[in-house]
Amino acid sequence: MTYDSNNVFAKILRHEIPNKTVYEDDFVLAFYDINPKAKIHVLVIPKGEYINFQDMLDHASQNEIDGFLKGIFATIKALNLTDGYRLVFNTGRDAGQEVPHLHAHILAGEKLSADHL
Ligand code: 5GP
């Protein structure tokens, strides 16, 4: 599977589609999900072109992987999620991954149940 540079998150990274940014650095962009599944629902995407978690681990530099993980944590700190959060990586068809650019879902802001993603 090759990376589709027309996916919606690639367009967000190119500023072709607006987003509500929570956190940004050299490695990640974090923004509010357009269709929130919890009171707080934020997506964190790497700036590199990776389809899913496996694609990144197979092809990214250690620096990019570190930057992605640290960017997720920086986003969690920016949101001040002292009562907890859920991190989700939907991968592939069985998980219902809609957008083929790696993204971490951060769900928080309420008591989360099994159907929060
Ligand atoms: P997936 O199902 O691929 O794990 O999650 C994709 C997520 O991207 C969904 O929660 C969906 O609401 C969100 N999404 C899709 N298009 C847009 C968009 O244009 N802007 C934002 N902020 N979120 C989007």
PDB file of C-alpha atoms and ligand atoms in Angstrom:
ATOM      1  CA  MET A   1       0.000   0.000   0.000  1.00  0.00           C
ATOM      2  CA  THR A   2       1.426   3.377  -0.967  1.00  0.00           C
ATOM      3  CA  TYR A   3       0.743   6.636   0.837  1.00  0.00           C
ATOM      4  CA  ASP A   4      -2.144   8.634  -0.685  1.00  0.00           C
ATOM      5  CA  SER A   5      -1.143  12.293  -0.515  1.00  0.00           C
ATOM      6  CA  ASN A   6      -4.762  13.328  -1.161  1.00  0.00           C
ATOM      7  CA  ASN A   7      -5.951  12.033   2.230  1.00  0.00           C
ATOM      8  CA  VAL A   8      -7.639  14.591   4.469  1.00  0.00           C
ATOM      9  CA  PHE A   9      -4.819  14.776   7.035  1.00  0.00           C
ATOM     10  CA  ALA A  10      -2.233  15.395   4.288  1.00  0.00           C
ATOM     11  CA  LYS A  11      -4.468  18.294   3.203  1.00  0.00           C
ATOM     12  CA  ILE A  12      -4.585  19.588   6.794  1.00  0.00           C
ATOM     13  CA  LEU A  13      -0.768  19.438   6.982  1.00  0.00           C
ATOM     14  CA  ARG A  14      -0.577  21.429   3.712  1.00  0.00           C
ATOM     15  CA  HIS A  15      -3.052  23.992   5.184  1.00  0.00           C
ATOM     16  CA  GLU A  16      -5.582  23.213   2.441  1.00  0.00           C
ATOM     17  CA  ILE A  17      -8.198  22.358   5.102  1.00  0.00           C
ATOM     18  CA  PRO A  18      -8.475  24.341   8.374  1.00  0.00           C
ATOM     19  CA  ASN A  19      -8.072  22.724  11.780  1.00  0.00           C
ATOM     20  CA  LYS A  20      -8.370  23.681  15.442  1.00  0.00           C
ATOM     21  CA  THR A  21      -4.776  23.171  16.570  1.00  0.00           C
ATOM     22  CA  VAL A  22      -4.016  22.066  20.131  1.00  0.00           C
ATOM     23  CA  TYR A  23      -0.263  21.565  19.781  1.00  0.00           C
ATOM     24  CA  GLU A  24       2.357  21.670  17.014  1.00  0.00           C
ATOM     25  CA  ASP A  25       6.098  21.124  16.763  1.00  0.00           C
ATOM     26  CA  ASP A  26       8.585  19.912  14.127  1.00  0.00           C
ATOM     27  CA  PHE A  27       7.273  16.332  14.327  1.00  0.00           C
ATOM     28  CA  VAL A  28       3.521  16.459  15.012  1.00  0.00           C
ATOM     29  CA  LEU A  29       0.303  18.395  14.569  1.00  0.00           C
ATOM     30  CA  ALA A  30      -2.482  17.867  17.132  1.00  0.00           C
ATOM     31  CA  PHE A  31      -6.010  19.129  16.476  1.00  0.00           C
ATOM     32  CA  TYR A  32      -9.609  18.587  17.580  1.00  0.00           C
ATOM     33  CA  ASP A  33     -11.534  15.804  15.823  1.00  0.00           C
ATOM     34  CA  ILE A  34     -14.310  17.201  13.607  1.00  0.00           C
ATOM     35  CA  ASN A  35     -16.776  14.561  14.883  1.00  0.00           C
ATOM     36  CA  PRO A  36     -15.881  14.098  18.567  1.00  0.00           C
ATOM     37  CA  LYS A  37     -16.632  10.724  20.179  1.00  0.00           C
ATOM     38  CA  ALA A  38     -15.923  12.032  23.708  1.00  0.00           C
ATOM     39  CA  LYS A  39     -16.035  15.436  25.456  1.00  0.00           C
ATOM     40  CA  ILE A  40     -12.372  15.865  24.532  1.00  0.00           C
ATOM     41  CA  HIS A  41     -11.313  14.183  21.281  1.00  0.00           C
ATOM     42  CA  VAL A  42      -7.982  15.202  19.771  1.00  0.00           C
ATOM     43  CA  LEU A  43      -5.984  13.645  16.935  1.00  0.00           C
ATOM     44  CA  VAL A  44      -2.177  13.683  16.863  1.00  0.00           C
ATOM     45  CA  ILE A  45      -0.538  13.084  13.483  1.00  0.00           C
ATOM     46  CA  PRO A  46       3.125  12.814  12.524  1.00  0.00           C
ATOM     47  CA  LYS A  47       4.325  15.305   9.905  1.00  0.00           C
ATOM     48  CA  GLY A  48       5.934  12.455   7.956  1.00  0.00           C
ATOM     49  CA  GLU A  49       3.917  10.465   5.419  1.00  0.00           C
ATOM     50  CA  TYR A  50       3.039   7.220   7.232  1.00  0.00           C
ATOM     51  CA  ILE A  51      -0.135   5.232   6.644  1.00  0.00           C
ATOM     52  CA  ASN A  52      -0.324   3.521  10.017  1.00  0.00           C
ATOM     53  CA  PHE A  53       1.665   2.537  13.102  1.00  0.00           C
ATOM     54  CA  GLN A  54       3.434  -0.366  11.366  1.00  0.00           C
ATOM     55  CA  ASP A  55       4.403   1.798   8.365  1.00  0.00           C
ATOM     56  CA  MET A  56       6.009   4.334  10.714  1.00  0.00           C
ATOM     57  CA  LEU A  57       7.868   1.732  12.786  1.00  0.00           C
ATOM     58  CA  ASP A  58       9.148   0.057   9.602  1.00  0.00           C
ATOM     59  CA  HIS A  59      10.233   3.216   7.759  1.00  0.00           C
ATOM     60  CA  ALA A  60      10.705   6.224  10.052  1.00  0.00           C
ATOM     61  CA  SER A  61      13.960   7.306  11.704  1.00  0.00           C
ATOM     62  CA  GLN A  62      14.346   6.870  15.457  1.00  0.00           C
ATOM     63  CA  ASN A  63      14.216  10.658  15.706  1.00  0.00           C
ATOM     64  CA  GLU A  64      10.804  10.792  14.005  1.00  0.00           C
ATOM     65  CA  ILE A  65       9.427   7.962  16.167  1.00  0.00           C
ATOM     66  CA  ASP A  66      10.664   9.680  19.331  1.00  0.00           C
ATOM     67  CA  GLY A  67       9.237  12.978  18.068  1.00  0.00           C
ATOM     68  CA  PHE A  68       5.834  11.425  17.432  1.00  0.00           C
ATOM     69  CA  LEU A  69       5.613   9.798  20.876  1.00  0.00           C
ATOM     70  CA  LYS A  70       6.870  12.946  22.619  1.00  0.00           C
ATOM     71  CA  GLY A  71       4.402  15.018  20.587  1.00  0.00           C
ATOM     72  CA  ILE A  72       1.524  12.840  21.799  1.00  0.00           C
ATOM     73  CA  PHE A  73       2.649  13.360  25.374  1.00  0.00           C
ATOM     74  CA  ALA A  74       3.133  17.110  24.861  1.00  0.00           C
ATOM     75  CA  THR A  75      -0.459  17.247  23.567  1.00  0.00           C
ATOM     76  CA  ILE A  76      -1.720  15.377  26.637  1.00  0.00           C
ATOM     77  CA  LYS A  77       0.123  17.889  28.832  1.00  0.00           C
ATOM     78  CA  ALA A  78      -1.242  20.842  26.822  1.00  0.00           C
ATOM     79  CA  LEU A  79      -4.777  19.510  27.392  1.00  0.00           C
ATOM     80  CA  ASN A  80      -4.067  19.118  31.138  1.00  0.00           C
ATOM     81  CA  LEU A  81      -5.681  15.667  31.291  1.00  0.00           C
ATOM     82  CA  THR A  82      -5.080  15.064  34.991  1.00  0.00           C
ATOM     83  CA  ASP A  83      -8.077  12.694  35.331  1.00  0.00           C
ATOM     84  CA  GLY A  84      -6.856  10.344  32.583  1.00  0.00           C
ATOM     85  CA  TYR A  85      -7.302   9.645  28.896  1.00  0.00           C
ATOM     86  CA  ARG A  86      -7.521   6.859  26.317  1.00  0.00           C
ATOM     87  CA  LEU A  87      -5.069   6.543  23.401  1.00  0.00           C
ATOM     88  CA  VAL A  88      -6.284   4.688  20.277  1.00  0.00           C
ATOM     89  CA  PHE A  89      -4.578   3.812  16.997  1.00  0.00           C
ATOM     90  CA  ASN A  90      -7.114   2.414  14.540  1.00  0.00           C
ATOM     91  CA  THR A  91      -5.205   0.370  11.996  1.00  0.00           C
ATOM     92  CA  GLY A  92      -6.656  -1.101   8.822  1.00  0.00           C
ATOM     93  CA  ARG A  93     -10.102  -2.264   7.790  1.00  0.00           C
ATOM     94  CA  ASP A  94     -11.013  -4.368  10.818  1.00  0.00           C
ATOM     95  CA  ALA A  95     -10.407  -1.370  13.104  1.00  0.00           C
ATOM     96  CA  GLY A  96     -12.399   0.917  10.821  1.00  0.00           C
ATOM     97  CA  GLN A  97      -9.468   3.218   9.967  1.00  0.00           C
ATOM     98  CA  GLU A  98     -10.965   5.908   7.716  1.00  0.00           C
ATOM     99  CA  VAL A  99      -7.995   8.178   7.083  1.00  0.00           C
ATOM    100  CA  PRO A 100      -4.812   6.531   5.711  1.00  0.00           C
ATOM    101  CA  HIS A 101      -2.379   8.818   7.561  1.00  0.00           C
ATOM    102  CA  LEU A 102      -1.202   7.591  10.977  1.00  0.00           C
ATOM    103  CA  HIS A 103      -3.085   9.261  13.836  1.00  0.00           C
ATOM    104  CA  ALA A 104      -3.413   8.777  17.564  1.00  0.00           C
ATOM    105  CA  HIS A 105      -6.856   9.475  19.025  1.00  0.00           C
ATOM    106  CA  ILE A 106      -6.805  11.042  22.498  1.00  0.00           C
ATOM    107  CA  LEU A 107     -10.175  10.624  24.222  1.00  0.00           C
ATOM    108  CA  ALA A 108     -10.832  12.267  27.573  1.00  0.00           C
ATOM    109  CA  GLY A 109     -12.942  14.726  29.529  1.00  0.00           C
ATOM    110  CA  GLU A 110     -15.482  12.220  30.884  1.00  0.00           C
ATOM    111  CA  LYS A 111     -15.731   8.674  32.238  1.00  0.00           C
ATOM    112  CA  LEU A 112     -15.007   6.614  29.101  1.00  0.00           C
ATOM    113  CA  SER A 113     -17.004   3.495  28.266  1.00  0.00           C
ATOM    114  CA  ALA A 114     -16.247   0.580  25.927  1.00  0.00           C
ATOM    115  CA  ASP A 115     -18.002   2.320  23.016  1.00  0.00           C
ATOM    116  CA  HIS A 116     -15.734   5.365  23.042  1.00  0.00           C
ATOM    117  CA  LEU A 117     -14.110   4.216  19.749  1.00  0.00           C
TER     118      LEU A 117
HETATM  119  P1  5GP B   1     -10.106   6.748  12.005  1.00  0.00           P
HETATM  120  O1  5GP B   1     -11.450   6.140  11.884  1.00  0.00           O
HETATM  121  O2  5GP B   1      -9.365   6.785  10.678  1.00  0.00           O
HETATM  122  O3  5GP B   1      -9.279   6.149  13.114  1.00  0.00           O
HETATM  123  O4  5GP B   1     -10.326   8.238  12.474  1.00  0.00           O
HETATM  124  C1  5GP B   1     -10.404   9.324  11.602  1.00  0.00           C
HETATM  125  C2  5GP B   1     -10.932  10.489  12.397  1.00  0.00           C
HETATM  126  O5  5GP B   1     -10.714  11.662  11.634  1.00  0.00           O
HETATM  127  C3  5GP B   1     -12.428  10.411  12.703  1.00  0.00           C
HETATM  128  O6  5GP B   1     -12.615  10.454  14.119  1.00  0.00           O
HETATM  129  C4  5GP B   1     -13.003  11.646  11.998  1.00  0.00           C
HETATM  130  O7  5GP B   1     -14.034  12.267  12.723  1.00  0.00           O
HETATM  131  C5  5GP B   1     -11.785  12.548  11.850  1.00  0.00           C
HETATM  132  N1  5GP B   1     -11.830  13.440  10.683  1.00  0.00           N
HETATM  133  C6  5GP B   1     -12.140  13.100   9.412  1.00  0.00           C
HETATM  134  N2  5GP B   1     -12.046  14.178   8.591  1.00  0.00           N
HETATM  135  C7  5GP B   1     -11.654  15.225   9.390  1.00  0.00           C
HETATM  136  C8  5GP B   1     -11.366  16.605   9.133  1.00  0.00           C
HETATM  137  O8  5GP B   1     -11.465  17.106   8.012  1.00  0.00           O
HETATM  138  N3  5GP B   1     -10.993  17.371  10.197  1.00  0.00           N
HETATM  139  C9  5GP B   1     -10.861  16.856  11.461  1.00  0.00           C
HETATM  140  N4  5GP B   1     -10.485  17.707  12.433  1.00  0.00           N
HETATM  141  N5  5GP B   1     -11.112  15.551  11.741  1.00  0.00           N
HETATM  142  C10 5GP B   1     -11.502  14.747  10.719  1.00  0.00           C
END
